[in-house]
XYZ file of C-alpha atoms in Angstrom:
628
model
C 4.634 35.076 -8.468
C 5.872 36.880 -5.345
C 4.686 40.375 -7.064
C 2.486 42.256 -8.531
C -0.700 39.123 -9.108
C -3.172 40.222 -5.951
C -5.782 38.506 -5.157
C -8.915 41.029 -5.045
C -12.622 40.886 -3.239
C -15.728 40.282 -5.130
C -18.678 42.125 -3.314
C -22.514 42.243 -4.831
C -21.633 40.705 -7.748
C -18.617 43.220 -8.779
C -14.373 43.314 -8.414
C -13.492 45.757 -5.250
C -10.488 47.330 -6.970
C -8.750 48.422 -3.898
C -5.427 46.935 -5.010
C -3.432 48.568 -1.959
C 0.284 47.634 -3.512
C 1.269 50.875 -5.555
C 3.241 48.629 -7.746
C -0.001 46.144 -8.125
C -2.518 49.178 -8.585
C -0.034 51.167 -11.167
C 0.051 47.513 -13.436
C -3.642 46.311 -12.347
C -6.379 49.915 -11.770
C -7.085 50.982 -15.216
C -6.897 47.587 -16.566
C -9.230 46.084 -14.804
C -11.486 49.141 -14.718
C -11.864 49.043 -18.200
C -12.485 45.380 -18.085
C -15.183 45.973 -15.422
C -18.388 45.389 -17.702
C -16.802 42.054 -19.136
C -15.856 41.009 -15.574
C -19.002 41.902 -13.902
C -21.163 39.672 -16.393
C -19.267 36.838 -15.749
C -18.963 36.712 -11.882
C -22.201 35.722 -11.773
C -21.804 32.716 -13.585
C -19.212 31.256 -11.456
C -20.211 29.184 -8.187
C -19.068 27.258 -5.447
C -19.668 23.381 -5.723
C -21.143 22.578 -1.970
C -21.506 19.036 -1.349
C -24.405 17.283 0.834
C -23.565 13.755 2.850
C -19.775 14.264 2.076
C -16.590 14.484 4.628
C -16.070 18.081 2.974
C -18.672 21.012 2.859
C -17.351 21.914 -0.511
C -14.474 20.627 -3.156
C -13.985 23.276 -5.852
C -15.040 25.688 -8.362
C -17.896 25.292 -11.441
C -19.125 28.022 -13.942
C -21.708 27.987 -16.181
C -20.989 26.915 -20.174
C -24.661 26.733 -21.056
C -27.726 26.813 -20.046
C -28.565 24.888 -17.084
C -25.185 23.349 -17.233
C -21.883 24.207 -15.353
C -18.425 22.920 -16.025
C -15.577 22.069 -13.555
C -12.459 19.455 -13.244
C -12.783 16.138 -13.660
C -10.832 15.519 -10.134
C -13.540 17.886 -8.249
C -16.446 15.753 -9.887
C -14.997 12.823 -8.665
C -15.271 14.099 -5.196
C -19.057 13.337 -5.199
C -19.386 11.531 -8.265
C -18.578 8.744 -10.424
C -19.204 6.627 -13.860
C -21.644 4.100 -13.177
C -22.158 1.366 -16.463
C -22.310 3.779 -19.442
C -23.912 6.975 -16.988
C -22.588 8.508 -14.201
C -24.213 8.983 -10.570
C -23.501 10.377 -7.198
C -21.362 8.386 -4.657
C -22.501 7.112 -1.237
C -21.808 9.642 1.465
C -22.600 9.695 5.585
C -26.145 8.372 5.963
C -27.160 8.190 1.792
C -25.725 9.139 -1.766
C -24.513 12.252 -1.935
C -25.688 15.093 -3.526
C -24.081 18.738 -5.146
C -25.199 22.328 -5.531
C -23.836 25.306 -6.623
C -24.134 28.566 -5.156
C -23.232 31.736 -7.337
C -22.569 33.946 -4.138
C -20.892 32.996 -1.512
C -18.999 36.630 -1.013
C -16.326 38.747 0.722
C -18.220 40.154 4.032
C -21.811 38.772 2.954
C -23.780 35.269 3.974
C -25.768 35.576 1.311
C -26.377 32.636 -0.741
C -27.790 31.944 -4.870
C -27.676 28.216 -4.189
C -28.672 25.926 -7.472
C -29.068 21.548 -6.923
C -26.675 19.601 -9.003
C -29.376 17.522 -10.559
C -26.942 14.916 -11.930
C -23.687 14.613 -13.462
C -23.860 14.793 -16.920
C -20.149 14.037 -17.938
C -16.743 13.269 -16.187
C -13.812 12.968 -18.611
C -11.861 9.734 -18.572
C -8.299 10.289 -17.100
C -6.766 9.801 -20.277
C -8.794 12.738 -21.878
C -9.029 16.886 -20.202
C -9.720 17.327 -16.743
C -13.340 18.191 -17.209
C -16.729 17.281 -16.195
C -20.063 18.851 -16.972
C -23.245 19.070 -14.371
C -26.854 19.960 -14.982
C -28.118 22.723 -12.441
C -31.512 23.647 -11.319
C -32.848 26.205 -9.234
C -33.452 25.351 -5.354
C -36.130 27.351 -4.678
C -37.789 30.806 -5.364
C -37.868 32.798 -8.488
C -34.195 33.752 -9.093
C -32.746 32.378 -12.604
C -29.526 31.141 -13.946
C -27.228 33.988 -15.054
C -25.870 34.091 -18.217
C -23.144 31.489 -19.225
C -19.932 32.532 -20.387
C -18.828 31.910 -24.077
C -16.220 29.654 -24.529
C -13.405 30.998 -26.933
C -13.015 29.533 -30.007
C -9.842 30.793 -30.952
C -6.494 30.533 -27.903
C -3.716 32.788 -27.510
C -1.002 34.681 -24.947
C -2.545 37.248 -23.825
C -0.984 39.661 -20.648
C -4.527 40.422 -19.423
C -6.448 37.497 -17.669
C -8.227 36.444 -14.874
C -9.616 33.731 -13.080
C -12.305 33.554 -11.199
C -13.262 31.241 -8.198
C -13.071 30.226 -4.246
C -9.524 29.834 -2.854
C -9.407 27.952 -0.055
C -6.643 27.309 2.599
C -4.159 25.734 1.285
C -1.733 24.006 3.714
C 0.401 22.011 0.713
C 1.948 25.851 0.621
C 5.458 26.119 1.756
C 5.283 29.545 2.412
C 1.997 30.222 4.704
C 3.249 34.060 4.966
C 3.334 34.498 1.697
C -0.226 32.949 1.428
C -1.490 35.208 4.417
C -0.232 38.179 2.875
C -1.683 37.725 -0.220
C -5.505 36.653 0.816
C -4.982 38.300 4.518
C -6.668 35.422 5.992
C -9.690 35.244 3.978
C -10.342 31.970 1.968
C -13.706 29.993 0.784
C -14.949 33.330 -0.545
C -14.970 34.400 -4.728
C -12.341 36.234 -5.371
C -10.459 37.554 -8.759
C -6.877 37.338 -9.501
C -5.512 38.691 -12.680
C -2.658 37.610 -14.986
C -1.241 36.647 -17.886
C -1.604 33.395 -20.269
C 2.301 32.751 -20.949
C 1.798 29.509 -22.814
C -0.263 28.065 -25.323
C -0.563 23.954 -25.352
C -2.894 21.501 -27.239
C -4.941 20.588 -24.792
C -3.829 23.307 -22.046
C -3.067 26.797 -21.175
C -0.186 27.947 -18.941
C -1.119 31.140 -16.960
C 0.407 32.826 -13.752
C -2.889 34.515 -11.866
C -2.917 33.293 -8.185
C -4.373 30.575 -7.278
C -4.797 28.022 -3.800
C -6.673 24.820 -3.460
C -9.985 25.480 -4.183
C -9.620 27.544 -7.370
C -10.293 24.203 -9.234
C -12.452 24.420 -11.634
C -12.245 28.420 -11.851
C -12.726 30.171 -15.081
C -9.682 32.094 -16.723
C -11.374 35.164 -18.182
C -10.069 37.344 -20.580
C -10.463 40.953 -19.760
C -10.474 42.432 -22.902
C -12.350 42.314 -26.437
C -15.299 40.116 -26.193
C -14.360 38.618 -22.333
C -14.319 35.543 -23.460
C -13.152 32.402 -21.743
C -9.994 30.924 -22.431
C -9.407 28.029 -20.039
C -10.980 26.199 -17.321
C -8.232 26.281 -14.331
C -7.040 22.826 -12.871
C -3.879 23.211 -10.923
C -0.589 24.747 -10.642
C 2.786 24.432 -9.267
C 3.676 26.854 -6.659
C 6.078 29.548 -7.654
C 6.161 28.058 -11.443
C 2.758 28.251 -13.316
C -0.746 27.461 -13.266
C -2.404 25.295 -15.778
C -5.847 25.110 -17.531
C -7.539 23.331 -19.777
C -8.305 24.860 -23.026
C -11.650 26.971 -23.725
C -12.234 25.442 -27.300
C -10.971 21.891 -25.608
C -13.972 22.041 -22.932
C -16.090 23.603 -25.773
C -15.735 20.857 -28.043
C -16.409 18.332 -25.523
C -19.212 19.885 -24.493
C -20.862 19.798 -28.117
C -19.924 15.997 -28.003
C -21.799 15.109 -24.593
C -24.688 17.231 -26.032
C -24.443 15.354 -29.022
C -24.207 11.533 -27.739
C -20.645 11.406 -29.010
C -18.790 11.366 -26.226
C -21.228 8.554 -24.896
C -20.323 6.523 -28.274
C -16.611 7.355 -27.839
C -16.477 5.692 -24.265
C -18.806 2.924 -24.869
C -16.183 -0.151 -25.052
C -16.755 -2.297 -28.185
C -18.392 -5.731 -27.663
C -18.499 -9.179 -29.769
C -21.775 -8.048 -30.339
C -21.304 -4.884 -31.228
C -19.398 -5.986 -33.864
C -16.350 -4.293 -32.303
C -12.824 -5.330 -31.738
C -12.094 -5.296 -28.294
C -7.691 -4.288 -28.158
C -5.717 -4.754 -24.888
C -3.550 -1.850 -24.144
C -0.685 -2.492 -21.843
C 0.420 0.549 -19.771
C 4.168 1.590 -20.637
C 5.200 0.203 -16.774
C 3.950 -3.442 -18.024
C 4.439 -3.708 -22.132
C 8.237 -2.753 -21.660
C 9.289 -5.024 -18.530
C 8.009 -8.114 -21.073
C 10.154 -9.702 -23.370
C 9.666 -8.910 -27.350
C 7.036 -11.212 -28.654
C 4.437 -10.689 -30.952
C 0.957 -12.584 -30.546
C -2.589 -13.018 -31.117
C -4.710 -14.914 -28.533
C -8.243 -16.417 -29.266
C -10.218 -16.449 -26.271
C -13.581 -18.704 -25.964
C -15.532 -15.399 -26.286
C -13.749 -14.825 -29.606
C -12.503 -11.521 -28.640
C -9.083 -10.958 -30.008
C -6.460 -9.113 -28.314
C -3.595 -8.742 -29.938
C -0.045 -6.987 -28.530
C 2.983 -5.608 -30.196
C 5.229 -5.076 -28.026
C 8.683 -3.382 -27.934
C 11.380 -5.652 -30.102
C 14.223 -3.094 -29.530
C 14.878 -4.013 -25.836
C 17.359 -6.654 -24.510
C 16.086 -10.212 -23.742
C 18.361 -10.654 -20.891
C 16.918 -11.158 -17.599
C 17.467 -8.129 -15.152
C 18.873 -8.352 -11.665
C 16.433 -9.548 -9.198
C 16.611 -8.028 -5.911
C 16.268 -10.117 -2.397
C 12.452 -9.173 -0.855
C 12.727 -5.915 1.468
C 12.532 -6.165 4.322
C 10.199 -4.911 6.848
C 10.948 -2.698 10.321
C 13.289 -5.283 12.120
C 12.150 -6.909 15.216
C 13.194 -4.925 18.222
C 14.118 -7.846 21.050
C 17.812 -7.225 20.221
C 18.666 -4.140 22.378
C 21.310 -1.507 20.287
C 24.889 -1.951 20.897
C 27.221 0.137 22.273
C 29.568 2.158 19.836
C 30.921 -0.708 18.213
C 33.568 1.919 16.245
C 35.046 4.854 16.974
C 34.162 8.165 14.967
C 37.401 7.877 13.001
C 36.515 4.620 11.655
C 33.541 6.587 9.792
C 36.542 9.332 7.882
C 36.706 6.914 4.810
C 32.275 6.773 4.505
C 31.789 9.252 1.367
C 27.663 9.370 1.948
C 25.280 10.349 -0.597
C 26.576 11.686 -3.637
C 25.034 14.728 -5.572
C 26.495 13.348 -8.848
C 25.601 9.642 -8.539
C 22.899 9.740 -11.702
C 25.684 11.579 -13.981
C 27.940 14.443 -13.325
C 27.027 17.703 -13.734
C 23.573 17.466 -16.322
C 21.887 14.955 -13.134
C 22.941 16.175 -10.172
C 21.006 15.992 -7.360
C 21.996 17.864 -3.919
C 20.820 16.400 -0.902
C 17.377 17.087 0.090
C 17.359 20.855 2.538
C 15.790 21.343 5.588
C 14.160 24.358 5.545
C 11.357 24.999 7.937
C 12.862 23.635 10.999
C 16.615 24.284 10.154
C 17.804 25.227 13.427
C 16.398 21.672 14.489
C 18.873 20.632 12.518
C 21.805 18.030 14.466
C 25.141 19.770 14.580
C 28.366 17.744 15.376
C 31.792 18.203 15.058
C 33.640 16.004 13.217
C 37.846 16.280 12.396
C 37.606 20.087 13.640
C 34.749 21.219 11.370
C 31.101 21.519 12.611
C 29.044 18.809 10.348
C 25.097 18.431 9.409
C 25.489 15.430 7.984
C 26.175 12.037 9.206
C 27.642 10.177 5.960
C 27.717 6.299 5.549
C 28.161 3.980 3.149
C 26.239 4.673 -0.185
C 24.198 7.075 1.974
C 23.892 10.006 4.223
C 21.610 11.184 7.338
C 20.251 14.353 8.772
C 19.331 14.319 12.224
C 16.628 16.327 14.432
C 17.696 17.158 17.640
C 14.492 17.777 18.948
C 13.001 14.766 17.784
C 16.204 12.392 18.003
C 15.847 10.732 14.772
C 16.168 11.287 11.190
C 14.628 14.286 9.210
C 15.877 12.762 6.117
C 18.256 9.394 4.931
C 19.527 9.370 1.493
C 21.314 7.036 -0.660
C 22.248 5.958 -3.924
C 21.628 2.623 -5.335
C 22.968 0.714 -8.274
C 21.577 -2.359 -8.957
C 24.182 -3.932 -11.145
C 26.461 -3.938 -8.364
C 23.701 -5.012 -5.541
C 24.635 -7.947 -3.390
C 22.982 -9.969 -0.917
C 24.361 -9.794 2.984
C 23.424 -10.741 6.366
C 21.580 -8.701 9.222
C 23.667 -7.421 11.480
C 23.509 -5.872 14.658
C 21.403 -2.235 15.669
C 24.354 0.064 17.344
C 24.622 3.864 17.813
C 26.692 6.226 16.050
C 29.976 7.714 18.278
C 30.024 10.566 16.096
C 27.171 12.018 17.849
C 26.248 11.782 22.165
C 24.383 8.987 22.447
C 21.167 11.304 24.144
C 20.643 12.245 20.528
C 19.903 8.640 19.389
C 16.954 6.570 20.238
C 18.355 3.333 21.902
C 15.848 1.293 23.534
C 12.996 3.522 25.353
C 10.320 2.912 23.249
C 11.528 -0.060 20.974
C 10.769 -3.546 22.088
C 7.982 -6.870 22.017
C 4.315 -5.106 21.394
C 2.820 -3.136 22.221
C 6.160 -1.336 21.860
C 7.744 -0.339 18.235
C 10.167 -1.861 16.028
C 13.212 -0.172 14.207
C 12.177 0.575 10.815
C 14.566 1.215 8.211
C 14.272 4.535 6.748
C 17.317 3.497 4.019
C 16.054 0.069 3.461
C 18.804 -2.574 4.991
C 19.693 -3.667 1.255
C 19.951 -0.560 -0.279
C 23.272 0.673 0.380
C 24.398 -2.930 0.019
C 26.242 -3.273 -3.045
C 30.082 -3.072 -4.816
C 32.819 -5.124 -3.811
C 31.793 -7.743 -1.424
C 33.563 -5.176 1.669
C 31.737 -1.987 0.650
C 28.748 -3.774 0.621
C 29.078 -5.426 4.177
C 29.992 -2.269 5.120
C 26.541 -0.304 3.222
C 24.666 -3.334 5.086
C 26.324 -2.446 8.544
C 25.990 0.844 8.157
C 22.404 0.904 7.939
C 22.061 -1.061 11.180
C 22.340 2.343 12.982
C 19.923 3.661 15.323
C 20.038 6.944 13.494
C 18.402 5.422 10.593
C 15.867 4.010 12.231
C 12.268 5.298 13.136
C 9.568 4.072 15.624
C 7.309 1.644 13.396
C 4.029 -0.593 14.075
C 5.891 -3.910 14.180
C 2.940 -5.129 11.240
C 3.433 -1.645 9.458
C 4.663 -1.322 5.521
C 2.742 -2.229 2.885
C 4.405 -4.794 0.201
C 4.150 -1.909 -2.646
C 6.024 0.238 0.066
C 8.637 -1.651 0.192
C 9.311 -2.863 -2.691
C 9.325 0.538 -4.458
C 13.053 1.051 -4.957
C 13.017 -2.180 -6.758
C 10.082 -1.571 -8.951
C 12.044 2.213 -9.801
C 15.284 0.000 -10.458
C 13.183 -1.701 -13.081
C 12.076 1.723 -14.932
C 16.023 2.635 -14.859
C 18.062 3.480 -17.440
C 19.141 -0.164 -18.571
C 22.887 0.185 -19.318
C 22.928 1.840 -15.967
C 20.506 0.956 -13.480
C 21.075 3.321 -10.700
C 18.276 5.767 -8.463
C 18.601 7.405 -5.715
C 16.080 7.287 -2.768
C 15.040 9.893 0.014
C 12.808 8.843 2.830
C 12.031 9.997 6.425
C 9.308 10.662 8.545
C 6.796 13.384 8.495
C 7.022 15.573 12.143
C 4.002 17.187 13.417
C 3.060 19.045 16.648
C 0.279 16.803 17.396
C 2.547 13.110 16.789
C 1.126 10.564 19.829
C 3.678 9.809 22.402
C 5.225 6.634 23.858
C 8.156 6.178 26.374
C 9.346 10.030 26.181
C 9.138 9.344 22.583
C 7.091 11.038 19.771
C 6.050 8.786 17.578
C 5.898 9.520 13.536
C 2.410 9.027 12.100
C 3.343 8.987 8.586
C 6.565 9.043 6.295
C 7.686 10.103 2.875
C 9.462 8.773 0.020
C 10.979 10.629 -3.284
C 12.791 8.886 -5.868
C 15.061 9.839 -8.816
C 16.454 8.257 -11.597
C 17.239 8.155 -15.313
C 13.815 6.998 -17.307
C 14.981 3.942 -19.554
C 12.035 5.496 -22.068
C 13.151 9.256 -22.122
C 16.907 9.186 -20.904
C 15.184 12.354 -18.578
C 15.880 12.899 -15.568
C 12.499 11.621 -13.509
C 11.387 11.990 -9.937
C 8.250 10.593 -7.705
C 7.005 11.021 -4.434
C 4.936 8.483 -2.332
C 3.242 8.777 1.239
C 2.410 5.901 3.784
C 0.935 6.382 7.150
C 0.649 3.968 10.311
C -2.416 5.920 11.534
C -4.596 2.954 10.767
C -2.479 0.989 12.836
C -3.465 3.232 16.148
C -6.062 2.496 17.668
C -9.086 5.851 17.720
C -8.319 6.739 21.713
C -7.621 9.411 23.155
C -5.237 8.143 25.386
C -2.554 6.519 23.596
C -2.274 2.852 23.781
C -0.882 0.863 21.029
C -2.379 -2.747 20.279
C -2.094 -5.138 17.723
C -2.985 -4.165 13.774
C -5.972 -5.092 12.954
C -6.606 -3.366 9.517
C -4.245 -4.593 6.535
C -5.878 -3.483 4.041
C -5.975 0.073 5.228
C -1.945 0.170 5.240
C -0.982 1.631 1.371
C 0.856 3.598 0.073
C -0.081 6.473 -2.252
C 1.741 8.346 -5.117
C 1.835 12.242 -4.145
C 3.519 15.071 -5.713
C 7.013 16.057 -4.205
C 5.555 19.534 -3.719
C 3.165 18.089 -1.099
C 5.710 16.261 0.429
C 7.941 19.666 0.176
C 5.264 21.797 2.003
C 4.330 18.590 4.644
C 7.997 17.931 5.785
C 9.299 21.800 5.738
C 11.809 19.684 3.467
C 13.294 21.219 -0.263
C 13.872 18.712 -2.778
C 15.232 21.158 -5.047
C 14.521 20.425 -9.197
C 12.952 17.364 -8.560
C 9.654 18.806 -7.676
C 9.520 20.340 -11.033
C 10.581 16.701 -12.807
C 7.275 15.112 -10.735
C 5.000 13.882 -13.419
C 2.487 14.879 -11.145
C 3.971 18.967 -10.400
C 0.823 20.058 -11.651
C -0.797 19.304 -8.782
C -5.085 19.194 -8.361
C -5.884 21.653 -6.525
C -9.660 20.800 -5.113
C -10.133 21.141 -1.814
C -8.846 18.682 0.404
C -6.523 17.528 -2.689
C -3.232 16.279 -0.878
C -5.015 15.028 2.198
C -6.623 11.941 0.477
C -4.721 10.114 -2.113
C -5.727 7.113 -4.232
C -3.976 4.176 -2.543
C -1.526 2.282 -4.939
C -2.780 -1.361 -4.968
C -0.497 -2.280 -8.186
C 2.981 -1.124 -9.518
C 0.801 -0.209 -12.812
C -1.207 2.764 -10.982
C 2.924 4.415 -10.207
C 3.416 7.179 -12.555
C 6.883 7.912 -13.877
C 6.070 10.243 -17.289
């Protein structure tokens, strides 16, 4: 929220209430002065989780539950941590393992430190359960002592009069870095208290609106009234929408099941010996691409796995789309304008309503951070932004010369196959706005690489989809690419969506472009894009909802370390993947609105460690994509 949620101080152990917006003091003062004695005996028990031999000094946010033992998420644990057999251990940092501690200070205006060792992960959650994990604690050195945990509630409901409490850290996945600097006024990595409101009560989570940045992972939401209980251990949030924690008597159950041994029996996979039954579970993205069948397989180990899978489906095979293709060799030089702009009057571009009129629109993707770098043309006496082909449309960045954004809309009913033709410019626009030739050519120069893939836009009667084909030969939707660059999931990822597609239908539309930053290498007069997005809409065949996903992929591995800037040959394949990211991290990298679809993101309730957003899990199989 825009209003009245401040973020406030905590100095020596206590909230500094001076809330300086009158609207923010008249809602927040007496509340949270007669919440002061439940507040003040749990600030103590919340910490920052430093980390020793890691790439980050710290990842999140831990509090005490019990005891000697702190909770936090799952995906801070997993920072510095991981399951190891049927126990978990620390991870291999620089120069040894890696190693945790908490420290219960870490102030506003103080570098005074309470710093307790992480003496070894006790629990992390699997990813199918709560995002939770459990640590034991133990006292550095010196005489101090643990303070006292706070009680987890048994009992979860609304309430307008929460907090949370924990160490926001810069957060540059924000789209509005004003908004963010007004609120903290610069000051991040320090404990600070932010009170709200619990608007939603889940199963397994709690929906709550107090103000939070990366780094508030793992804080505690506290209530501030009756017993000060708490009622939810923060994990992430969408930005401008809600925040999102899992429940107190969730992470107090669990707790009382590690304690126990249970959870240890619960995760422990069955075995012949054992006496167990070992069952395969297919993930939804494989069990319903496989025709209906119903079978049980006896394996020389005599475990049985045995698969039901979905009999309601159709048998018939599905289209199968031509490999894509990878950035096109770059020893043909562009053409001239081979048309003339008129030829381009009947091209009707992207279309908002391609997934369904009016209930799945989707309008094209905004520029919003760099607008005025936005390409303006004229075009039949009216001043135009976008450049619209054949299936698909293009916004252009002056200042850069190439695209911010190309978008189309593909149905794969209607998809045929077609020939590569020629790269030419576009005589709608002066050709010193298009990248010809200056920095495209044999290595250690670039190839063109497709932002719309080639085959895309290529489908309908056998003329439209020459024309879709032709139309993506043009310079403007083309970006400077490592000739070796794209990894196979990469670019086969409109085909795997087209699989996931509403059957009777089979149409998605795709968005993709290149991320711009200050500090992009140069070549030829040319700056060169280091990385570049993807987002991805469609109809789920499973839900008949509207469904959305974002995906990163960077060329920085394909650079070689030097300062000065000298491209060789890639080296490194393994290093080029892609990675599933939420569109809200694309939104706040690119300066680019999306609109809904961030909310539709399976993953819109973004992590928020530290650091979350700049190292994503690479996607080394189609079954790691989440689409629900």
């Amino acid at each position: 929220m825009r209003q009245d949620r401040p973020v406030l101080a905590i100095k020596n152990n206590t909230t500094d209430l001076d809330i300086r917006d009158p609207a923010e003091r008249e809602t927040w003062l007496e509340r949270l002065r007669a919440a002061k004695p439940l507040l003040d005996a749990a600030i103590p028990a919340v910490g920052r989780i430093n980390l020793i031999r890691g790439e980050m000094s710290w990842v999140g946010t831990g509090w005490l539950v019990r005891d000697g033992i702190i909770v936090t998420n799952r995906h801070v644990a997993l920072k510095f941590a991981l399951q190891r057999g049927e126990g978990f251990s620390f991870r291999m940092g620089l120069g040894g393992p890696m190693a945790g501690a908490v420290d219960f200070l870490e102030e506003v205006d103080s570098n005074k430190e309470l710093i307790f060792n992480l003496v070894r992960p006790l629990h992390i959650e699997d990813t199918s359960g709560p995002d939770v994990a459990f640590f034991e604690v133990a006292l550095v050195s010196g005489n101090s002592k643990l303070a006292k945990p706070i009680v987890l509630a048994s009992h979860i409901a609304p309430s307008a009069n929460v907090s949370t409490i924990g160490y926001p850290a810069f957060d540059s996945r924000i789209p509005e870095p004003e908004l963010m600097q007004r609120i903290y006024g610069d000051v991040y990595n320090k404990k600070r208290l932010a009170p709200g409101a619990v608007t939603r009560v889940e199963t397994n989570r709690i929906w709550h609106n107090c103000t939070t940045l990366g780094g508030n992972s793992g804080s505690v939401v506290i209530a501030n009234e009756q017993e000060g209980e708490a009622l939810g251990l923060h994990f992430g949030g969408a930005f401008l929408s809600s925040n999102y924690a899992v429940r107190a008597d969730v992470v107090k159950q669990l707790l009382e099941d590690v304690l126990s041994g249970c959870a240890a029996r619960r995760r422990r996979p069955a075995t012949p010996e054992s006496g167990g039954t070992a069952t395969s579970r297919l993930s939804p993205a494989s069990a319903v691409r496989l025709r209906p069948f119903s079978t049980t397989l006896s394996i020389p180990l005599t475990v049985k796995v045995s698969i039901e899978l979905d009999h309601t489906r159709s048998a018939q095979p599905r289209p199968r789309f031509a490999p894509s293709s990878a950035p096109d060799a770059s020893d043909d030089d562009a053409d001239e304008f081979e048309a003339t702009a008129e030829d381009f009057r009947d091209r009707a571009g992207y279309e908002p309503g391609f997934l369904g009129d009016g209930e799945f629109d989707i309008a094209l993707p905004a520029v919003v951070r760099n607008a005025a770098d936005v390409l303006r043309f004229e075009f039949d006496g009216k001043t135009e932004t976008e450049l619209r082909y054949e299936h698909f449309s293009v916004l252009m960045s002056k200042s850069r010369r190439m695209c911010f954004v190309s978008a189309c809309n593909i149905d794969g009913n209607q998809s045929r196959r077609t020939g590569r033709g020629s790269w030419k410019c576009d005589p709608r626009i002066p050709k010193p706005q298009q990248i010809k030739n200056e920095c495209y050519g044999d290595p250690p120069k670039f190839s063109r690489g497709h932002m719309t893939r080639r085959e895309d836009p290529a489908w309908g009667p056998p003329a439209t989809a020459s024309r879709g084909n032709s139309d993506s030969m043009h310079v403007t939707n083309a970006t400077p690419q490592m000739q070796a660059f794209n990894a196979p999931i990469w670019l086969a990822l409109e085909d795997f969506a087209l699989q996931h597609a509403r059957e009777d239908a089979m149409k998605i539309s795709v968005f993709t472009g290149p991320y711009f930053a200050s500090d992009d290498p140069e070549r030829d007069g040319i700056r060169i894009p280091v990385a570049f997005w993807k987002v991805i809409a469609f109809i789920h065949d499973q839900t008949g909802r509207l469904c959305a996903t974002g995906y990163e992929m960077s060329q920085q591995q394909n650079l070689p370390p030097e300062e000065e800037f000298v491209f060789g040959q890639f080296v490194s394949p393994q290093l080029n993947v892609a990675t599933q990211v939420p569109i809200r991290s694309i939104e706040a990298r690119s300066g680019i609105s999306f609109g809904s679809l961030a909310a539709l993101d399976p993953l819109a309730n973004t992590e928020e460690a530290v650091g979350e957003g700049e190292a994503h899990k690479p996607l080394l199989s189609f079954d790691q994509i989440r689409f629900t």
